[in-house]
PDB file of C-alpha atoms in Angstrom:
ATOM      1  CA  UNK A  20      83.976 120.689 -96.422  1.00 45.00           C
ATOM      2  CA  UNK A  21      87.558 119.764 -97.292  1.00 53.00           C
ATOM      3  CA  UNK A  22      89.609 118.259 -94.551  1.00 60.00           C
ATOM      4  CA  UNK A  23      92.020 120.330 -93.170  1.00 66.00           C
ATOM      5  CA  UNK A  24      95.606 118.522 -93.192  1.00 77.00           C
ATOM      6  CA  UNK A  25      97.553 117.962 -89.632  1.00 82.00           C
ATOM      7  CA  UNK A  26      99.721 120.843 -89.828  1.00 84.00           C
ATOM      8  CA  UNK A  27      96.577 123.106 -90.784  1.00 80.00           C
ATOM      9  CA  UNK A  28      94.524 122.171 -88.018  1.00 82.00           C
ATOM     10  CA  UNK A  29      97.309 122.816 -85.481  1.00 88.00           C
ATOM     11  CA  UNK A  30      97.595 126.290 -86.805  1.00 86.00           C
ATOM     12  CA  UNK A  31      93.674 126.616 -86.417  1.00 85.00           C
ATOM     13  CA  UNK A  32      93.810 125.651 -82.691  1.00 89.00           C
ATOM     14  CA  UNK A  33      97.435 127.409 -81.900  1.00 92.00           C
ATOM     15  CA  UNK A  34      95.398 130.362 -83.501  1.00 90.00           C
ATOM     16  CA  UNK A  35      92.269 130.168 -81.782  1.00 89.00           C
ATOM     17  CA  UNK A  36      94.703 129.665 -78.360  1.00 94.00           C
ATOM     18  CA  UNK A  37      96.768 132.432 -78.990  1.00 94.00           C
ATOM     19  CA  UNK A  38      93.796 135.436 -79.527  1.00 93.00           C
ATOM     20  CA  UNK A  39      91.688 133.266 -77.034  1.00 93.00           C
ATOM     21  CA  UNK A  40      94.081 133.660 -74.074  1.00 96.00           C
ATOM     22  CA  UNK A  41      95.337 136.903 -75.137  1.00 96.00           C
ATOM     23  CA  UNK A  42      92.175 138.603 -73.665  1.00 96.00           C
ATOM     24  CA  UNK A  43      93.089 138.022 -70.163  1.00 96.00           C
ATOM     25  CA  UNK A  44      96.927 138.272 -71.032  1.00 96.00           C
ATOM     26  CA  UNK A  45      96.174 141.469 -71.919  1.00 97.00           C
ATOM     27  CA  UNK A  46      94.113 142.684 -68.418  1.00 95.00           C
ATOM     28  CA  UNK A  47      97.512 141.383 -66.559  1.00 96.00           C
ATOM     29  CA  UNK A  48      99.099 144.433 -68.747  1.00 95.00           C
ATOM     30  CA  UNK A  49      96.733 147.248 -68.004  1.00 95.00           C
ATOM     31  CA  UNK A  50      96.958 146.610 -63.819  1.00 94.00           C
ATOM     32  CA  UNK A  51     100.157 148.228 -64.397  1.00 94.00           C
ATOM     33  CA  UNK A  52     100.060 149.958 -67.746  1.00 95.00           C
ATOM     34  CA  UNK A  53      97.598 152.587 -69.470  1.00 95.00           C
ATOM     35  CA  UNK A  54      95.603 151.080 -72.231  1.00 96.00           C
ATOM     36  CA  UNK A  55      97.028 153.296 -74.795  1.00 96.00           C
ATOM     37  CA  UNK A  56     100.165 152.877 -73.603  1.00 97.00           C
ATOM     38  CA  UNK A  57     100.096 149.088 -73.763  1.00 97.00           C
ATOM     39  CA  UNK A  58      98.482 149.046 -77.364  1.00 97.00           C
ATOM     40  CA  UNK A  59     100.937 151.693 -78.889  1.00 97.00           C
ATOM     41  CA  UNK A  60     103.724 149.563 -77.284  1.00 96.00           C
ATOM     42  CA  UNK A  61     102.876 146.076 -78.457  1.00 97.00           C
ATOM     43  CA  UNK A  62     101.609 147.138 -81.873  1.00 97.00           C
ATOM     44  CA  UNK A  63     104.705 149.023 -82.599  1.00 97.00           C
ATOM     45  CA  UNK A  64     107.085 146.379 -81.715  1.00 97.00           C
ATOM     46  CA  UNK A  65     105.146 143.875 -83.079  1.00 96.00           C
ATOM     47  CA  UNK A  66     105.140 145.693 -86.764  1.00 96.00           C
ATOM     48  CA  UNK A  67     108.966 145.822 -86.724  1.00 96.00           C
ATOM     49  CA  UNK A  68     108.759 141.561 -85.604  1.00 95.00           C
ATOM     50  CA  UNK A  69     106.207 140.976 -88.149  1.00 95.00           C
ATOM     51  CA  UNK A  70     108.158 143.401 -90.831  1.00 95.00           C
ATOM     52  CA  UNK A  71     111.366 141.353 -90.258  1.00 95.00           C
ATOM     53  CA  UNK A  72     110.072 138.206 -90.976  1.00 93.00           C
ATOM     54  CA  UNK A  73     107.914 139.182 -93.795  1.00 93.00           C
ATOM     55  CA  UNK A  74     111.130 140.469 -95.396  1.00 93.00           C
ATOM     56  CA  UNK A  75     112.992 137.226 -94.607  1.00 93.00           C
ATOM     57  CA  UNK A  76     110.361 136.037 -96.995  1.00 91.00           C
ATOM     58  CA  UNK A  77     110.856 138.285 -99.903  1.00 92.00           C
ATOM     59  CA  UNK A  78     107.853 140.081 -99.688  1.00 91.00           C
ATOM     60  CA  UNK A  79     107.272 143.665-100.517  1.00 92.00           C
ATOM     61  CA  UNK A  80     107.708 145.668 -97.789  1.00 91.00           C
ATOM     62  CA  UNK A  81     106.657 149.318 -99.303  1.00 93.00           C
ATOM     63  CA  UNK A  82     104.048 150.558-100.818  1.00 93.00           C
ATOM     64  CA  UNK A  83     103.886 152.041-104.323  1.00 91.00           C
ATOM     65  CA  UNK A  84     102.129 155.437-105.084  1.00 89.00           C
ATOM     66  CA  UNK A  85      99.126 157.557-103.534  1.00 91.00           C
ATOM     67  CA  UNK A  86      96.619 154.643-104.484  1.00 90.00           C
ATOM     68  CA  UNK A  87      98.544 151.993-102.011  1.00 93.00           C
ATOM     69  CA  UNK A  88      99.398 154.341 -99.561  1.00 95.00           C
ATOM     70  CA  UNK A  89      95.711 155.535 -99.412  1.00 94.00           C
ATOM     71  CA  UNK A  90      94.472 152.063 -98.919  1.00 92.00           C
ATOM     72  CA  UNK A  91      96.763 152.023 -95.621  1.00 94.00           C
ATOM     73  CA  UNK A  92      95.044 154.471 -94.341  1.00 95.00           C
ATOM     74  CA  UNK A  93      91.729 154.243 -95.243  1.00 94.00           C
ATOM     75  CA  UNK A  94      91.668 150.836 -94.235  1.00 93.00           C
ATOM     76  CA  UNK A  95      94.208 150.727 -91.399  1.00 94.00           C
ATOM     77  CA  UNK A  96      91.466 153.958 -89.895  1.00 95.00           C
ATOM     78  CA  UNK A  97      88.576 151.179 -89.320  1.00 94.00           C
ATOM     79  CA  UNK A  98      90.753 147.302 -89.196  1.00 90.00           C
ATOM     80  CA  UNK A  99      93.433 148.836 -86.928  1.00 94.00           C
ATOM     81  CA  UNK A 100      92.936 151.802 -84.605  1.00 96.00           C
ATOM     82  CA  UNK A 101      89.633 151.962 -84.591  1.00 96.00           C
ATOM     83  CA  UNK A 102      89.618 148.388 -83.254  1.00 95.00           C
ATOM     84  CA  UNK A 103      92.303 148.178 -81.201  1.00 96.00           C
ATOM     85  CA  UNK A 104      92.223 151.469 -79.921  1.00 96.00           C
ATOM     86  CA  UNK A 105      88.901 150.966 -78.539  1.00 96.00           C
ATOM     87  CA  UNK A 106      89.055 147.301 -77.561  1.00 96.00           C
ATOM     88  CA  UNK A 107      91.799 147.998 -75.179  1.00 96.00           C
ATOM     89  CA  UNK A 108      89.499 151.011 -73.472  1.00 95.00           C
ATOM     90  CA  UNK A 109      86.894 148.240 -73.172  1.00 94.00           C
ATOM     91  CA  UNK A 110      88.924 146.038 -71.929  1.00 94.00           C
ATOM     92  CA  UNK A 111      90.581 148.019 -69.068  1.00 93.00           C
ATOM     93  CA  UNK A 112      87.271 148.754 -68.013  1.00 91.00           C
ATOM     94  CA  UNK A 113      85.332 144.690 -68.355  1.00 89.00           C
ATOM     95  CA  UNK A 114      86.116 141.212 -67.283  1.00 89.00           C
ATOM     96  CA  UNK A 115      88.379 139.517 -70.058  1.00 91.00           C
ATOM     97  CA  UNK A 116      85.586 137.340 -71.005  1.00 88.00           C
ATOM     98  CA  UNK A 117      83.293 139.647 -71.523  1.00 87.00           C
ATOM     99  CA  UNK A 118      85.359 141.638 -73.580  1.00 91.00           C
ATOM    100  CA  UNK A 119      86.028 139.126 -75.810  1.00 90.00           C
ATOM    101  CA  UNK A 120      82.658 138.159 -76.205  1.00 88.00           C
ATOM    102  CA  UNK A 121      81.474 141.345 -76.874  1.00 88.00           C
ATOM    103  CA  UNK A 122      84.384 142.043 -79.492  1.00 89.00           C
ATOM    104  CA  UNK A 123      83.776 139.036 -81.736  1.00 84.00           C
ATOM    105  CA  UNK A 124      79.927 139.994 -82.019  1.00 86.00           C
ATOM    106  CA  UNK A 125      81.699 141.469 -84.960  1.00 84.00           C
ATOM    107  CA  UNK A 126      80.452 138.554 -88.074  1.00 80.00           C
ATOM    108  CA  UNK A 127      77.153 139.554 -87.279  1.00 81.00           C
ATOM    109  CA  UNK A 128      77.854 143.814 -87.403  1.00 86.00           C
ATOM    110  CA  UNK A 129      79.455 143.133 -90.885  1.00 83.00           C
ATOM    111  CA  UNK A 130      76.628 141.385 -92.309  1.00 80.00           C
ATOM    112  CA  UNK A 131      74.215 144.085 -90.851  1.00 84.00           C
ATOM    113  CA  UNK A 132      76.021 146.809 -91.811  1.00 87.00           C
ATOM    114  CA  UNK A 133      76.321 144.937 -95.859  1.00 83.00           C
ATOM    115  CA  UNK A 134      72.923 144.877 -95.742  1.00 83.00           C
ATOM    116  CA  UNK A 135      71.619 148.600 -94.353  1.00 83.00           C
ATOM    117  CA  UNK A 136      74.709 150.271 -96.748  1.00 84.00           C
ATOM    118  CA  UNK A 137      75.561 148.216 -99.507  1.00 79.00           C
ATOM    119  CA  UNK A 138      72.423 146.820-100.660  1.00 79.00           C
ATOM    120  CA  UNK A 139      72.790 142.654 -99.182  1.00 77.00           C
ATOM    121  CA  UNK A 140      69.748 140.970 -99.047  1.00 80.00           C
ATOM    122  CA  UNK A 141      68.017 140.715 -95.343  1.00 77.00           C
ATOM    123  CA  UNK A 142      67.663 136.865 -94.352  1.00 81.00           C
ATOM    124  CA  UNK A 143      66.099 135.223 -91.882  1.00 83.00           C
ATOM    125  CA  UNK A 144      69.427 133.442 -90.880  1.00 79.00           C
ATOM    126  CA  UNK A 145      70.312 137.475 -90.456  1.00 77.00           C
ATOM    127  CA  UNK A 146      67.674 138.073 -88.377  1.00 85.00           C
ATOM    128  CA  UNK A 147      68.342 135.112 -86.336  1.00 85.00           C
ATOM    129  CA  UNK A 148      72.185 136.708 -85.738  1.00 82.00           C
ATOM    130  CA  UNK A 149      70.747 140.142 -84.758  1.00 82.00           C
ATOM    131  CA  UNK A 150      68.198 138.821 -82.039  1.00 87.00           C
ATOM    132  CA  UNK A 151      70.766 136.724 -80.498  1.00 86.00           C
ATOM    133  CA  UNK A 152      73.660 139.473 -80.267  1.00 84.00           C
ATOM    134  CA  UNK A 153      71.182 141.750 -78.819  1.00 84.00           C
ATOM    135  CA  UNK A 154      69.724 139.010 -76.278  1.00 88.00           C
ATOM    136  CA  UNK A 155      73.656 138.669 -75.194  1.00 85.00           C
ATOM    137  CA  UNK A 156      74.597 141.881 -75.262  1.00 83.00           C
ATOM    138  CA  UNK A 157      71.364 142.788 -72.807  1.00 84.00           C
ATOM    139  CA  UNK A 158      72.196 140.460 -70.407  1.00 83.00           C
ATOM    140  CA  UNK A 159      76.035 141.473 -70.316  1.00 81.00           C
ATOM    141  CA  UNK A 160      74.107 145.122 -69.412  1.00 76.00           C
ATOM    142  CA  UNK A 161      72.111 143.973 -66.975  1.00 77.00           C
ATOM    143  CA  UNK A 162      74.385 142.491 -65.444  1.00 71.00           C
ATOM    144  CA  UNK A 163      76.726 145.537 -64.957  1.00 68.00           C
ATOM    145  CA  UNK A 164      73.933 147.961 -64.225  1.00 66.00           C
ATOM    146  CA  UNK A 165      72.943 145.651 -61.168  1.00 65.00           C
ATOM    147  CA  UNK A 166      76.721 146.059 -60.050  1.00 60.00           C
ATOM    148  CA  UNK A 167      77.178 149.910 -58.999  1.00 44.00           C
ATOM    149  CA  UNK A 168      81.085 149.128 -59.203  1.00 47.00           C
ATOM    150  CA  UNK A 169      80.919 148.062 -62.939  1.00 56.00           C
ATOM    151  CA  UNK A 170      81.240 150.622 -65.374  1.00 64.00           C
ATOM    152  CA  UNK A 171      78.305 149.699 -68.137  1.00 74.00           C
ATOM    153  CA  UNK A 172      80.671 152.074 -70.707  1.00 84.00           C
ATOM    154  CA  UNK A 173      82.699 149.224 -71.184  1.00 86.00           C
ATOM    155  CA  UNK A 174      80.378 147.712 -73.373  1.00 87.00           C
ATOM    156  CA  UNK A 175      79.931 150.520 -75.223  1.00 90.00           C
ATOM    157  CA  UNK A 176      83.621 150.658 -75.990  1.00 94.00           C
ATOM    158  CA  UNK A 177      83.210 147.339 -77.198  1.00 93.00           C
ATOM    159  CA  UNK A 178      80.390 147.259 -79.180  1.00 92.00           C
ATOM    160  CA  UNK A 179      82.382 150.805 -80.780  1.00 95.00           C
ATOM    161  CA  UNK A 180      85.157 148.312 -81.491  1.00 95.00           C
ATOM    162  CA  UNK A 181      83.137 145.093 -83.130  1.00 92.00           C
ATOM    163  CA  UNK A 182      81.255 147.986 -85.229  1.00 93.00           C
ATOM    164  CA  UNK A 183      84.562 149.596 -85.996  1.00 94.00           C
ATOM    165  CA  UNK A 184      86.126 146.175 -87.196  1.00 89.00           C
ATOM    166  CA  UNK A 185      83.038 144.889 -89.008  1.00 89.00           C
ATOM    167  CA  UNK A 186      83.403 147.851 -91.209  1.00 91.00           C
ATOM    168  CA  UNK A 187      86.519 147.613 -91.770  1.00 89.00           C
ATOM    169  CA  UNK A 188      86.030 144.194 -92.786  1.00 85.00           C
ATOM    170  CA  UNK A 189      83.356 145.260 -95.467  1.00 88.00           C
ATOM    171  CA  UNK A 190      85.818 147.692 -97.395  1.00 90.00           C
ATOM    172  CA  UNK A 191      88.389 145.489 -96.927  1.00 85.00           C
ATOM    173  CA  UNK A 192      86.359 143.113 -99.028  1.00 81.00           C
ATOM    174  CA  UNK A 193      85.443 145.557-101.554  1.00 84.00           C
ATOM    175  CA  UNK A 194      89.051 147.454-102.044  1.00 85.00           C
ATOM    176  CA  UNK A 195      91.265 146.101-105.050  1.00 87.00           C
ATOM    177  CA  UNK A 196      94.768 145.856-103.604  1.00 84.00           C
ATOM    178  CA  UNK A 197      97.539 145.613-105.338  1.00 90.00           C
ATOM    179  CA  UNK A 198     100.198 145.405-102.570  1.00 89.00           C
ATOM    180  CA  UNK A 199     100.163 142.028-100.639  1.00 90.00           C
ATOM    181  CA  UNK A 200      98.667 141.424 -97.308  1.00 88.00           C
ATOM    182  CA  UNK A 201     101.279 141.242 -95.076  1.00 90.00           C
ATOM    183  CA  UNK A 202     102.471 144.580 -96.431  1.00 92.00           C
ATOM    184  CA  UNK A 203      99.171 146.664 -96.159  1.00 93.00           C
ATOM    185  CA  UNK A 204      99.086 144.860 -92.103  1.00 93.00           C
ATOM    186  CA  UNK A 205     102.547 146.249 -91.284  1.00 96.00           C
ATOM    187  CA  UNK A 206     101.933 149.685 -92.698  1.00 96.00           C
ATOM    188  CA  UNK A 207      98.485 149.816 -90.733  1.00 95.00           C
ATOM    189  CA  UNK A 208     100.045 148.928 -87.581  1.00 96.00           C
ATOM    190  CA  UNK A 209     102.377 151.168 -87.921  1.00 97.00           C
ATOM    191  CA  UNK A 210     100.145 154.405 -88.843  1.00 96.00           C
ATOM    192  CA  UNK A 211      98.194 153.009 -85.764  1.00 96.00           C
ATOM    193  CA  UNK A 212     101.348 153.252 -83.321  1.00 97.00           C
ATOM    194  CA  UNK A 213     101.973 156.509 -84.490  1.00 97.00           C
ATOM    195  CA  UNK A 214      98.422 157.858 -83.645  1.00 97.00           C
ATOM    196  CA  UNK A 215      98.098 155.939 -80.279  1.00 97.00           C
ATOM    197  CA  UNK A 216     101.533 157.619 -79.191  1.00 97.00           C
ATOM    198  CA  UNK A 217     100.287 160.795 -79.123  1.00 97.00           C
ATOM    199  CA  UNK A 218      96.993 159.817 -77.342  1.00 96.00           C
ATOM    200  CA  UNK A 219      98.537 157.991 -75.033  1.00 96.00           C
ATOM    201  CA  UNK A 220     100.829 160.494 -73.456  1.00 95.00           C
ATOM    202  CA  UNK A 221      97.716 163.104 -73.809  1.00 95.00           C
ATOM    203  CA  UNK A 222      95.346 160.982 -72.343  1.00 94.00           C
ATOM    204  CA  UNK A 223      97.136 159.102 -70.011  1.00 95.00           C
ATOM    205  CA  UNK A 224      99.699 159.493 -66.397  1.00 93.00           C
ATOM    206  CA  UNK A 225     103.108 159.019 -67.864  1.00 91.00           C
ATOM    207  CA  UNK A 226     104.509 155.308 -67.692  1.00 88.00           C
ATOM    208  CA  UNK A 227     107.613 154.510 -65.143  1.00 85.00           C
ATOM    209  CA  UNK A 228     108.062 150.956 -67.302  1.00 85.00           C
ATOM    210  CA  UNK A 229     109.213 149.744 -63.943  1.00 90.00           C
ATOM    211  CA  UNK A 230     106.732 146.601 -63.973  1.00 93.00           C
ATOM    212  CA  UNK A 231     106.621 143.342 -62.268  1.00 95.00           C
ATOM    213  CA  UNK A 232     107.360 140.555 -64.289  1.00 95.00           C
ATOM    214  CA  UNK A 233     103.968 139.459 -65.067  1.00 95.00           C
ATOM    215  CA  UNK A 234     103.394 142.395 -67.113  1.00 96.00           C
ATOM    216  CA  UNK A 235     106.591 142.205 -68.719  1.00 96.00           C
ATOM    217  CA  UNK A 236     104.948 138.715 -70.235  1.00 96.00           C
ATOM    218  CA  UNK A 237     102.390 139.845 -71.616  1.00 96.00           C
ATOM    219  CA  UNK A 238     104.068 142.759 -73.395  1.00 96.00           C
ATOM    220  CA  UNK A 239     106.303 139.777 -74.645  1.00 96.00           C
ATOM    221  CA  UNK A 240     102.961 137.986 -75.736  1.00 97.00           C
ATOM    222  CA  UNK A 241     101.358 140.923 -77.072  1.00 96.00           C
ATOM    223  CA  UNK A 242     104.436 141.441 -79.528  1.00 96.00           C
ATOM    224  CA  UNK A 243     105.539 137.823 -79.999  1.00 95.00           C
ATOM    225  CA  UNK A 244     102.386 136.066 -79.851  1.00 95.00           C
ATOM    226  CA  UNK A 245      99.071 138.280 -81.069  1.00 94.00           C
ATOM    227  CA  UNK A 246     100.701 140.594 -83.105  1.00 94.00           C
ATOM    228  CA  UNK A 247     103.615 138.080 -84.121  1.00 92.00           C
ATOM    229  CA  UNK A 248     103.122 134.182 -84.030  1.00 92.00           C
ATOM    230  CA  UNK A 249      99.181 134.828 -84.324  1.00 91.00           C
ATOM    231  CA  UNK A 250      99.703 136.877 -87.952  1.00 88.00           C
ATOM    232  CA  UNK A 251     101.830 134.401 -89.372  1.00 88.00           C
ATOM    233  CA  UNK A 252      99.609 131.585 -88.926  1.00 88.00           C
ATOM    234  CA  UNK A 253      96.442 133.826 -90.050  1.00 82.00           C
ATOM    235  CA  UNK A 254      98.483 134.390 -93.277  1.00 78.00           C
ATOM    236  CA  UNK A 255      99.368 130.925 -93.695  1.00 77.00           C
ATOM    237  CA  UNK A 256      95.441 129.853 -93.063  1.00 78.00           C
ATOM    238  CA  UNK A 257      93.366 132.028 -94.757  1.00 68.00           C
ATOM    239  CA  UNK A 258      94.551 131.460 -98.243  1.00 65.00           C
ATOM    240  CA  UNK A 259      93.243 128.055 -97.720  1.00 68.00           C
ATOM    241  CA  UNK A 260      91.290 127.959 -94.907  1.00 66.00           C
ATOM    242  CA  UNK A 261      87.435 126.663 -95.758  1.00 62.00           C
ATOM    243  CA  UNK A 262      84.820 129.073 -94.757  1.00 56.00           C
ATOM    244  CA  UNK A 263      82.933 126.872 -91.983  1.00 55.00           C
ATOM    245  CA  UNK A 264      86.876 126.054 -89.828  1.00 59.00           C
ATOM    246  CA  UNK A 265      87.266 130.035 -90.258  1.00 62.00           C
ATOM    247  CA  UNK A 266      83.759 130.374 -88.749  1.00 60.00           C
ATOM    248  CA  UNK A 267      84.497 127.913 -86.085  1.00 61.00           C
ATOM    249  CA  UNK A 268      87.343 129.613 -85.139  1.00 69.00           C
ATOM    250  CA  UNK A 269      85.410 132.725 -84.776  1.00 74.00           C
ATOM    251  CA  UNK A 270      83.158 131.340 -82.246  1.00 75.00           C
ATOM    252  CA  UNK A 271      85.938 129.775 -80.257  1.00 83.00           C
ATOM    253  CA  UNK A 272      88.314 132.934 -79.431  1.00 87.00           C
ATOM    254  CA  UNK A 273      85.615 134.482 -76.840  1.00 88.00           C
ATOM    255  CA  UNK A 274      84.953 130.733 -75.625  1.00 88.00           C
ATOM    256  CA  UNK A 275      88.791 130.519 -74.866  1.00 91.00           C
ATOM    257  CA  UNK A 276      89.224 133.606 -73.377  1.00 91.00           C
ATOM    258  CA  UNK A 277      86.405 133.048 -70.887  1.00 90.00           C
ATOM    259  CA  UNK A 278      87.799 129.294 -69.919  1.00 91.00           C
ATOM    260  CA  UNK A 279      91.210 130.892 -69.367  1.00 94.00           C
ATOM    261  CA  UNK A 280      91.111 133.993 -67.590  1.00 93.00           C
ATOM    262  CA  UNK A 281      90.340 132.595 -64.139  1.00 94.00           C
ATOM    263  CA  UNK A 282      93.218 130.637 -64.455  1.00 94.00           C
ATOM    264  CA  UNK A 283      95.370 133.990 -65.569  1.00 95.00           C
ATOM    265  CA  UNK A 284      93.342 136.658 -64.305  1.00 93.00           C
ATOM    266  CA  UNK A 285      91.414 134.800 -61.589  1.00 93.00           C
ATOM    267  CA  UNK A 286      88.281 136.537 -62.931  1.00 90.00           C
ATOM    268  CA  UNK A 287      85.673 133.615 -62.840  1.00 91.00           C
ATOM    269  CA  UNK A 288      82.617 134.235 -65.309  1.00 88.00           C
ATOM    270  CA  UNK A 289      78.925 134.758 -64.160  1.00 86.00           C
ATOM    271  CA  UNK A 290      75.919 133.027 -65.263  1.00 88.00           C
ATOM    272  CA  UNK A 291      75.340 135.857 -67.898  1.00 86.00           C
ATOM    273  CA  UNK A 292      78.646 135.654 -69.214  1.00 88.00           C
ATOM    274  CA  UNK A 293      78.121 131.846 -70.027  1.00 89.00           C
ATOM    275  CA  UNK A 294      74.594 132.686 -71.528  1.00 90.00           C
ATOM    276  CA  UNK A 295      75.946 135.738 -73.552  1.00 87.00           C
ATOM    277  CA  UNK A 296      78.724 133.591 -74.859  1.00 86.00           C
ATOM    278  CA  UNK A 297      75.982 131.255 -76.296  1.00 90.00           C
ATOM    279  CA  UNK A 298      74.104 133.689 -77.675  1.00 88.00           C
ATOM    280  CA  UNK A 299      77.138 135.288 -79.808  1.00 84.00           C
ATOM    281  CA  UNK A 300      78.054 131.393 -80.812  1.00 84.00           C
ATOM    282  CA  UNK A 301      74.552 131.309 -82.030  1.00 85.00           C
ATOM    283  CA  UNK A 302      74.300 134.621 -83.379  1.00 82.00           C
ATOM    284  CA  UNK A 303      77.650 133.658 -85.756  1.00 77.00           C
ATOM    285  CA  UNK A 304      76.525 130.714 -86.447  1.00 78.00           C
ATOM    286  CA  UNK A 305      73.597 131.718 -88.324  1.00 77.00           C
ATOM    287  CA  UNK A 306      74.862 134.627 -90.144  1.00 71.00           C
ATOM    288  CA  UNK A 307      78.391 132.641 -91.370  1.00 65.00           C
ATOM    289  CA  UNK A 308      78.070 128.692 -91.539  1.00 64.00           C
ATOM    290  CA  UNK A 309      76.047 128.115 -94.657  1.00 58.00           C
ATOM    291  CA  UNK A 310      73.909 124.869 -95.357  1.00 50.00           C
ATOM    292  CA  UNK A 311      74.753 122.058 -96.746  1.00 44.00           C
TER     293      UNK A 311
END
C-alpha cells in the first residue's frame, strides 16, 4: 500500500474526526430542532458553502442537458435523501453511537446488494461480512427490546438508511458522468433541501429558531464542518486515496462517534454497543480490505 504523505493523512484523520463526532453533534440539534427541520437546514446552507468554494475553484457549477440533470436525480434519490433523510429519523430516535454504527453497516449492504442484483460473485469473505452485521445488528435489538423506553424503530430507520446509501453507492459506480463531482454533490443536496422542506413543515411542529447556543453549534458544524470542511477533504482524498486507508476510515467514523458522544452528549455506550461496533469493524473488514 502506498504511503500516504503528511498532509494526506491529516485529511484522513480530520475526516474521520469530523463525520465521527458529527453523530452526537447532531443529537445536541434535534433536543431542540425536528429532524427534518435540522437536515433541510444544514444541507441547504451547506450546498450554497460548498457551491461557493467550488466556484472559487473554477469548477462547473451547472449541469448540461436532460442526461446530467437526470443523473442528479436519480442518484441524488438514493446517495442524498434517502440517506440523510432517514439517518436523521434514526438518529432522533437512538443513542449517537448506535446510530452511527448502524449507518456505516453500509460496505457490507453494497456488496450484498452487487451480488443478489448485478450478478457479483458470492465469497466467503462476503459471507463473513453478512454474519457479522447481522450478529451486531441483533444485539443492538436486543438490547432495545429489553428497554420498554427505547424505540426498536430506530434501527429500522437506520438499517433503511445504510440500504438506501449502499445502493446508491452501486449506481453511482456504474453511471458514466460527465459533469464533475463536486457539481453532481451540490445539485443533489440541493434537490434534497427542496424535498425535505416540504416534509418538514408537513411532518413536523413548526420551528421558533429561538435555540440555546449549543444547538446553534451544531447547525454551524452541520454546515461548516460535515457538509463543508468534511466534502472538501473527501474530494481532495479520494482521487488518491488507496483502497485499504479509505476502508480504515470506514471502520473508524462509528468508532469515533461512540468515544465522543459521552463527552458531547453524555450518552455513555453499553456493553452491546461496544460488541456491535466490533462486529461492523469485522464485518467491513472482510468484505473491503483485500489480501495481500
Amino acid at each position: 500500500m502506498p504511503l500516504l504523505s503528511r498532509r494526506q493523512t491529516i485529511g484522513l484523520i480530520l475526516l474521520v474526526l469530523a463525520w465521527g463526532i458529527n453523530w452526537p453533534v447532531m443529537k445536541v440539534a434535534l433536543r431542540e430542532m425536528g429532524p427534518l427541520y435540522f437536515r433541510a437546514l444544514t444541507m441547504g446552507l451547506g450546498a450554497l458553502a460548498l457551491a461557493l468554494y467550488f466556484r472559487t475553484r473554477g469548477l462547473r457549477l451547472l449541469p448540461h442537458g436532460w442526461g446530467e440533470w437526470r443523473a442528479v436525480v436519480t442518484l441524488g434519490l438514493p446517495n442524498i435523501l434517502g440517506w440523510h433523510a432517514l439517518s436523521i429519523i434514526g438518529v432522533a430516535q437512538l443513542p449517537a453511537g448506535r446510530a452511527a454504527t448502524l449507518g456505516f453497516t453500509m460496505p457490507v449492504w453494497t456488496v450484498l446488494l452487487s451480488v443478489l442484483f448485478y450478478g457479483e460473485k458470492l465469497t466467503a469473505r462476503l459471507m463473513i461480512g453478512v454474519v457479522a452485521v447481522l450478529a451486531g445488528i441483533t444485539l443492538l435489538l436486543w438490547n432495545e427490546l429489553a428497554q420498554i423506553a427505547r424505540r426498536p424503530a430506530g434501527i429500522a430507520w437506520m438499517q433503511g438508511a445504510a440500504l438506501s446509501w449502499a445502493l446508491g453507492t452501486i449506481w453511482m459506480r456504474r453511471a458514466r458522468l460527465t459533469l464533475p463531482a463536486e457539481t453532481l454533490l451540490v445539485w443533489m443536496m440541493v434537490l434534497a433541501t427542496a424535498a425535505l422542506v416540504p416534509l418538514a413543515i408537513w411532518l413536523e411542529p413548526p420551528q421558533s429558531f429561538s435555540f440555546s447556543a449549543p444547538v446553534w453549534a451544531s447547525l454551524v458544524w452541520g454546515v461548516l464542518i460535515n457538509y463543508g470542511l468534511a466534502q472538501v477533504i473527501w474530494f481532495a482524498l479520494v482521487r488518491v486515496l488507496p483502497a485499504t486507508s479509505s476502508a480504515m476510515s470506514v471502520m473508524a467514523v462509528p468508532i469515533v462517534g461512540i468515544l465522543s458522544a459521552p463527552f458531547i452528549i453524555g450518552e455513555w455506550p453499553h456493553w452491546q454497543d461496544l460488541a456491535a461496533m466490533a462486529c461492523v469493524v469485522v464485518a467491513i473488514g472482510a468484505v473491503l480490505l483485500r489480501r495481500g
